[in-house]
Amino acid sequence: MFLNPYCFTQTVDGYWYGNANVKVNSSANNYLVELILTQKGNNITGVLNYYFKNTFRTLPIRGTFNPHTRLVFIKEIPVSYYGSFMNMDVDCIMDFVATLRVAKVGSSLHGSFESLPKYKYTCPRIDFNLKLSKDAHNQDSLLYAIRTLKETFQVWTPDEADTLVAVKIQPRKVINYVVSNQFKERENELANEIIVDADTVQVDFYDNGEIDGDSISVFLNEQLIAFSQKLSTKAIHFDIPLDMSREYNEIIMFADNLGAIPPNTALMVVNDGKRKYEVRSENRPFLYCRRRTRREGSCSSERN
């Protein structure tokens, strides 16, 4: 007797769980993975949870499912680097690629997290075989799990763990004519004021909503110091020395895009060693912060 795989439902709805193993001979590191998916046509949305060492991550995801090839594809997922230390987590940006295997005894997603081409020698492939849970068809449970991770439910205040930076950037001038020209074309609008009491300030940038590809560029006194930096729940960190010869110093967070889900939900946290100041973009996608050396400062936002 032969069974046609298309006799079974070709859908990836449900809870999928299992181990994921790094494809390196010298590594015994593995990840515990749970994937919660709901499918509409060829599009899938859901939540990816994984536990690695002492780190638990929850990420909203979007991808595609091809019912003919049974291929599941989810683009650019931040996965903790297998060589990360327990007190310093580093992300590898990887694609989720899996094939749906359907059988009477149970369904599975067999595949791997695959690194982007420029990181293929740094971030090795992570293989997995995720099994479908018996709760696969509990749609109410699936939709609730996904709904609670929507943007409006994810406004948060970074704690100490979140300041383990994804990247630390030295504030030196860089050149990108496209970003610089776009910056010059936009107007600034005063939003509020802050006061800082230091010659150097620490500035951290986060995505304050769903991790959906929001990116920013940063200007210091109208000079570009970083561009096209993707935001996440891990900080992009700057230690910025202030020019005391200037009447004021200006730090500008410039939104390169609105992400997959507008608006750009950037959060800037300024720390002068005594106090922290949070500047949220809210519904204003372009935002900057000024610090005047004479204990005056202002944060302003830009509109198109």
CSV table of C-alpha atoms in Angstrom, one decimal:
chain,number,residue,atom,x,y,z
A,1,MET,CA,0.0,0.0,0.0
A,2,PHE,CA,1.3,3.4,-1.0
A,3,LEU,CA,0.4,6.7,0.7
A,4,ASN,CA,0.4,9.9,-1.2
A,5,PRO,CA,1.7,12.7,1.1
A,6,TYR,CA,-0.9,15.0,-0.2
A,7,CYS,CA,-3.6,12.8,1.4
A,8,PHE,CA,-2.7,14.6,4.6
A,9,THR,CA,-3.3,18.3,5.3
A,10,GLN,CA,-0.6,20.5,3.7
A,11,THR,CA,-0.5,23.2,6.5
A,12,VAL,CA,2.0,24.4,9.0
A,13,ASP,CA,-0.5,25.6,11.5
A,14,GLY,CA,0.4,24.6,15.1
A,15,TYR,CA,3.0,24.2,17.8
A,16,TRP,CA,6.3,22.8,16.6
A,17,TYR,CA,9.1,21.9,19.1
A,18,GLY,CA,12.4,20.1,19.3
A,19,ASN,CA,16.2,20.5,19.5
A,20,ALA,CA,18.5,22.4,17.2
A,21,ASN,CA,22.2,21.5,17.0
A,22,VAL,CA,25.1,23.5,15.8
A,23,LYS,CA,26.8,22.0,12.7
A,24,VAL,CA,30.4,22.1,14.2
A,25,ASN,CA,32.3,19.0,15.1
A,26,SER,CA,33.8,20.6,18.2
A,27,SER,CA,30.5,22.0,19.6
A,28,ALA,CA,28.0,20.2,21.7
A,29,ASN,CA,25.8,23.3,22.0
A,30,ASN,CA,22.1,22.9,21.3
A,31,TYR,CA,19.0,25.0,21.4
A,32,LEU,CA,15.5,24.1,22.6
A,33,VAL,CA,13.1,25.5,20.0
A,34,GLU,CA,9.3,26.1,20.0
A,35,LEU,CA,7.7,27.5,16.9
A,36,ILE,CA,4.0,28.7,16.9
A,37,LEU,CA,2.6,29.2,13.4
A,38,THR,CA,-0.6,30.2,11.7
A,39,GLN,CA,-1.0,30.0,8.0
A,40,LYS,CA,-3.1,32.2,5.6
A,41,GLY,CA,-2.6,31.2,2.0
A,42,ASN,CA,1.1,31.0,1.4
A,43,ASN,CA,1.9,33.4,4.2
A,44,ILE,CA,2.8,32.4,7.8
A,45,THR,CA,3.0,34.5,10.9
A,46,GLY,CA,3.8,33.4,14.4
A,47,VAL,CA,6.2,33.3,17.3
A,48,LEU,CA,9.6,31.7,17.7
A,49,ASN,CA,10.8,30.8,21.2
A,50,TYR,CA,14.2,29.3,21.9
A,51,TYR,CA,16.3,28.6,25.0
A,52,PHE,CA,20.1,28.6,24.7
A,53,LYS,CA,22.4,28.4,27.7
A,54,ASN,CA,20.9,30.9,30.1
A,55,THR,CA,19.1,32.9,27.5
A,56,PHE,CA,15.4,32.7,26.5
A,57,ARG,CA,14.3,34.6,23.4
A,58,THR,CA,10.8,35.3,22.1
A,59,LEU,CA,10.6,36.6,18.5
A,60,PRO,CA,7.6,37.5,16.3
A,61,ILE,CA,8.2,36.1,12.8
A,62,ARG,CA,6.8,36.3,9.3
A,63,GLY,CA,7.5,34.0,6.4
A,64,THR,CA,6.2,31.9,3.5
A,65,PHE,CA,5.1,28.3,3.0
A,66,ASN,CA,5.0,26.7,-0.5
A,67,PRO,CA,2.5,23.9,-0.4
A,68,HIS,CA,3.9,22.3,-3.6
A,69,THR,CA,7.5,22.1,-2.4
A,70,ARG,CA,6.5,22.0,1.3
A,71,LEU,CA,9.2,24.6,2.0
A,72,VAL,CA,9.0,26.9,5.0
A,73,PHE,CA,11.1,30.1,4.8
A,74,ILE,CA,11.5,32.8,7.4
A,75,LYS,CA,14.0,35.5,6.7
A,76,GLU,CA,16.6,37.0,9.0
A,77,ILE,CA,16.1,35.7,12.5
A,78,PRO,CA,18.5,36.8,15.3
A,79,VAL,CA,19.9,33.6,16.8
A,80,SER,CA,22.3,33.6,19.7
A,81,TYR,CA,25.8,32.8,18.5
A,82,TYR,CA,26.8,29.3,19.8
A,83,GLY,CA,30.1,30.6,21.1
A,84,SER,CA,28.5,33.4,23.2
A,85,PHE,CA,29.5,33.7,26.8
A,86,MET,CA,26.8,33.4,29.4
A,87,ASN,CA,27.1,37.1,30.3
A,88,MET,CA,27.6,38.4,26.7
A,89,ASP,CA,25.1,37.3,24.1
A,90,VAL,CA,26.0,37.9,20.4
A,91,ASP,CA,23.5,37.5,17.6
A,92,CYS,CA,23.8,35.7,14.3
A,93,ILE,CA,21.3,36.8,11.7
A,94,MET,CA,20.0,33.6,10.0
A,95,ASP,CA,17.3,32.4,7.7
A,96,PHE,CA,14.9,29.6,8.8
A,97,VAL,CA,14.6,27.0,6.0
A,98,ALA,CA,12.6,23.8,6.6
A,99,THR,CA,10.7,21.1,4.7
A,100,LEU,CA,7.3,19.9,6.0
A,101,ARG,CA,7.2,16.2,6.4
A,102,VAL,CA,3.7,14.7,6.8
A,103,ALA,CA,2.9,11.2,7.9
A,104,LYS,CA,0.3,9.3,9.8
A,105,VAL,CA,2.5,8.9,12.8
A,106,GLY,CA,3.2,12.6,13.0
A,107,SER,CA,4.4,15.7,11.1
A,108,SER,CA,7.7,17.4,11.4
A,109,LEU,CA,9.7,20.4,10.1
A,110,HIS,CA,13.1,19.3,9.1
A,111,GLY,CA,15.7,21.9,8.2
A,112,SER,CA,18.2,24.4,9.6
A,113,PHE,CA,19.0,28.0,10.5
A,114,GLU,CA,21.3,29.2,7.7
A,115,SER,CA,23.6,32.1,8.0
A,116,LEU,CA,23.7,35.0,5.6
A,117,PRO,CA,26.4,34.6,2.9
A,118,LYS,CA,28.7,37.2,4.5
A,119,TYR,CA,28.6,35.4,7.9
A,120,LYS,CA,28.8,31.8,6.7
A,121,TYR,CA,32.3,31.2,8.1
A,122,THR,CA,31.4,32.9,11.5
A,123,CYS,CA,27.9,31.5,12.1
A,124,PRO,CA,27.7,27.8,11.3
A,125,ARG,CA,24.4,26.1,10.2
A,126,ILE,CA,22.1,25.0,13.0
A,127,ASP,CA,20.1,21.8,12.1
A,128,PHE,CA,16.8,21.0,13.6
A,129,ASN,CA,13.9,18.5,13.4
A,130,LEU,CA,10.7,20.1,15.0
A,131,LYS,CA,7.8,17.8,15.8
A,132,LEU,CA,4.1,18.9,15.6
A,133,SER,CA,2.4,19.1,19.0
A,134,LYS,CA,-0.9,17.4,19.6
A,135,ASP,CA,-2.3,20.8,20.2
A,136,ALA,CA,-1.7,21.7,16.6
A,137,HIS,CA,-5.3,22.5,15.7
A,138,ASN,CA,-6.2,24.6,18.8
A,139,GLN,CA,-6.6,27.8,16.7
A,140,ASP,CA,-7.8,29.9,19.7
A,141,SER,CA,-4.6,29.1,21.6
A,142,LEU,CA,-2.4,29.7,18.5
A,143,LEU,CA,-4.0,33.1,17.7
A,144,TYR,CA,-3.8,34.3,21.3
A,145,ALA,CA,-0.1,33.4,21.5
A,146,ILE,CA,0.6,35.4,18.4
A,147,ARG,CA,-1.7,38.3,19.2
A,148,THR,CA,-0.1,39.0,22.5
A,149,LEU,CA,3.2,39.7,20.8
A,150,LYS,CA,1.9,42.4,18.5
A,151,GLU,CA,3.5,45.8,18.5
A,152,THR,CA,1.1,47.5,21.0
A,153,PHE,CA,1.9,44.9,23.6
A,154,GLN,CA,5.7,45.3,23.5
A,155,VAL,CA,6.5,48.7,24.8
A,156,TRP,CA,9.1,48.0,27.5
A,157,THR,CA,11.8,49.6,29.5
A,158,PRO,CA,15.3,48.1,29.0
A,159,ASP,CA,16.8,46.5,32.1
A,160,GLU,CA,20.4,45.6,32.8
A,161,ALA,CA,20.2,42.4,30.7
A,162,ASP,CA,19.1,44.4,27.7
A,163,THR,CA,22.2,46.5,27.8
A,164,LEU,CA,24.4,43.6,26.7
A,165,VAL,CA,25.0,45.3,23.4
A,166,ALA,CA,24.4,43.9,20.0
A,167,VAL,CA,27.1,46.2,18.7
A,168,LYS,CA,29.2,49.0,20.1
A,169,ILE,CA,30.2,51.7,17.7
A,170,GLN,CA,32.9,54.3,18.1
A,171,PRO,CA,31.5,57.8,17.3
A,172,ARG,CA,33.7,58.8,14.3
A,173,LYS,CA,32.6,60.4,11.1
A,174,VAL,CA,31.5,58.0,8.2
A,175,ILE,CA,30.4,58.7,4.7
A,176,ASN,CA,27.0,57.8,3.1
A,177,TYR,CA,25.9,60.4,0.6
A,178,VAL,CA,22.4,59.0,0.2
A,179,VAL,CA,21.6,59.1,4.0
A,180,SER,CA,23.2,62.5,4.4
A,181,ASN,CA,21.2,64.0,1.6
A,182,GLN,CA,17.9,62.5,2.9
A,183,PHE,CA,18.7,63.9,6.3
A,184,LYS,CA,19.2,67.4,4.9
A,185,GLU,CA,15.8,67.3,3.2
A,186,ARG,CA,13.9,66.8,6.4
A,187,GLU,CA,12.7,69.4,8.9
A,188,ASN,CA,13.1,69.3,12.7
A,189,GLU,CA,10.3,69.9,15.2
A,190,LEU,CA,10.9,70.5,18.9
A,191,ALA,CA,9.4,67.8,21.1
A,192,ASN,CA,10.7,68.3,24.7
A,193,GLU,CA,13.9,69.0,26.7
A,194,ILE,CA,16.3,67.1,28.8
A,195,ILE,CA,19.3,68.1,31.0
A,196,VAL,CA,22.5,66.2,31.3
A,197,ASP,CA,25.4,66.7,33.6
A,198,ALA,CA,28.4,65.0,32.0
A,199,ASP,CA,31.1,65.6,29.4
A,200,THR,CA,30.4,62.1,27.9
A,201,VAL,CA,27.0,60.5,27.6
A,202,GLN,CA,26.1,56.8,26.9
A,203,VAL,CA,23.5,56.5,24.2
A,204,ASP,CA,21.6,53.2,23.5
A,205,PHE,CA,19.2,52.5,20.6
A,206,TYR,CA,16.5,49.8,20.7
A,207,ASP,CA,13.5,48.7,18.7
A,208,ASN,CA,10.7,49.4,21.2
A,209,GLY,CA,8.1,47.3,19.4
A,210,GLU,CA,8.0,44.2,17.2
A,211,ILE,CA,11.4,43.4,15.7
A,212,ASP,CA,10.4,44.0,12.1
A,213,GLY,CA,13.5,45.4,10.4
A,214,ASP,CA,13.4,49.0,11.7
A,215,SER,CA,16.8,50.7,11.0
A,216,ILE,CA,18.3,54.0,11.9
A,217,SER,CA,21.3,56.3,11.1
A,218,VAL,CA,22.9,58.4,13.8
A,219,PHE,CA,24.3,62.0,13.4
A,220,LEU,CA,26.4,63.8,15.9
A,221,ASN,CA,26.5,67.6,15.4
A,222,GLU,CA,25.2,67.0,11.9
A,223,GLN,CA,28.0,64.6,11.1
A,224,LEU,CA,27.0,61.0,10.2
A,225,ILE,CA,28.6,58.5,12.6
A,226,ALA,CA,26.6,55.4,11.8
A,227,PHE,CA,24.1,54.3,9.1
A,228,SER,CA,21.6,51.6,8.4
A,229,GLN,CA,21.8,50.1,11.9
A,230,LYS,CA,19.1,47.4,12.4
A,231,LEU,CA,17.3,47.8,15.7
A,232,SER,CA,16.5,44.9,18.1
A,233,THR,CA,16.0,44.3,21.8
A,234,LYS,CA,19.8,44.4,22.1
A,235,ALA,CA,21.3,47.9,22.3
A,236,ILE,CA,23.3,49.6,19.6
A,237,HIS,CA,25.6,51.5,22.0
A,238,PHE,CA,27.6,54.7,21.7
A,239,ASP,CA,29.9,56.5,24.2
A,240,ILE,CA,29.7,60.0,22.9
A,241,PRO,CA,32.2,62.7,24.2
A,242,LEU,CA,30.6,66.1,24.1
A,243,ASP,CA,32.3,69.1,22.5
A,244,MET,CA,32.5,71.6,25.3
A,245,SER,CA,33.5,74.4,22.9
A,246,ARG,CA,30.0,74.2,21.3
A,247,GLU,CA,27.0,76.0,22.6
A,248,TYR,CA,25.2,72.7,22.4
A,249,ASN,CA,25.8,69.2,21.2
A,250,GLU,CA,23.2,67.5,18.9
A,251,ILE,CA,22.6,63.8,18.7
A,252,ILE,CA,20.1,62.8,16.0
A,253,MET,CA,18.4,59.5,15.5
A,254,PHE,CA,17.3,59.3,11.9
A,255,ALA,CA,14.9,56.6,10.8
A,256,ASP,CA,16.0,54.9,7.5
A,257,ASN,CA,12.7,53.1,7.1
A,258,LEU,CA,9.4,52.2,8.9
A,259,GLY,CA,10.1,48.5,9.1
A,260,ALA,CA,7.6,45.9,8.0
A,261,ILE,CA,5.0,47.3,10.4
A,262,PRO,CA,4.9,51.2,10.6
A,263,PRO,CA,5.9,53.2,12.4
A,264,ASN,CA,9.6,53.0,13.2
A,265,THR,CA,9.3,52.2,16.9
A,266,ALA,CA,12.8,53.3,17.9
A,267,LEU,CA,13.8,54.0,21.5
A,268,MET,CA,16.8,56.1,22.5
A,269,VAL,CA,18.1,55.9,26.1
A,270,VAL,CA,20.6,58.7,27.1
A,271,ASN,CA,22.7,58.1,30.3
A,272,ASP,CA,24.9,60.8,31.8
A,273,GLY,CA,26.1,58.6,34.7
A,274,LYS,CA,23.5,60.0,37.1
A,275,ARG,CA,20.2,59.7,35.3
A,276,LYS,CA,18.7,58.0,32.3
A,277,TYR,CA,16.5,59.8,29.8
A,278,GLU,CA,14.2,57.8,27.4
A,279,VAL,CA,13.2,59.3,24.1
A,280,ARG,CA,10.5,57.3,22.2
A,281,SER,CA,9.6,57.9,18.6
A,282,GLU,CA,5.9,56.9,19.3
A,283,ASN,CA,4.1,58.0,16.1
A,284,ARG,CA,7.0,60.3,15.0
A,285,PRO,CA,9.3,58.2,13.0
A,286,PHE,CA,12.2,60.6,13.0
A,287,LEU,CA,13.7,61.8,16.3
A,288,TYR,CA,16.8,63.5,17.7
A,289,CYS,CA,18.2,64.7,21.0
A,290,ARG,CA,20.2,67.8,21.8
A,291,ARG,CA,22.4,68.4,24.8
A,292,ARG,CA,23.5,71.9,25.6
A,293,THR,CA,26.8,72.2,27.4
A,294,ARG,CA,25.4,74.9,29.7
A,295,ARG,CA,23.0,72.4,31.3
A,296,GLU,CA,20.4,72.9,28.7
A,297,GLY,CA,19.1,70.3,26.3
A,298,SER,CA,16.3,69.5,24.0
A,299,CYS,CA,15.0,66.5,22.2
A,300,SER,CA,13.4,67.1,18.9
A,301,SER,CA,11.6,65.0,16.3
A,302,GLU,CA,11.5,65.2,12.5
A,303,ARG,CA,8.6,64.9,10.3
A,304,ASN,CA,8.5,64.4,6.5
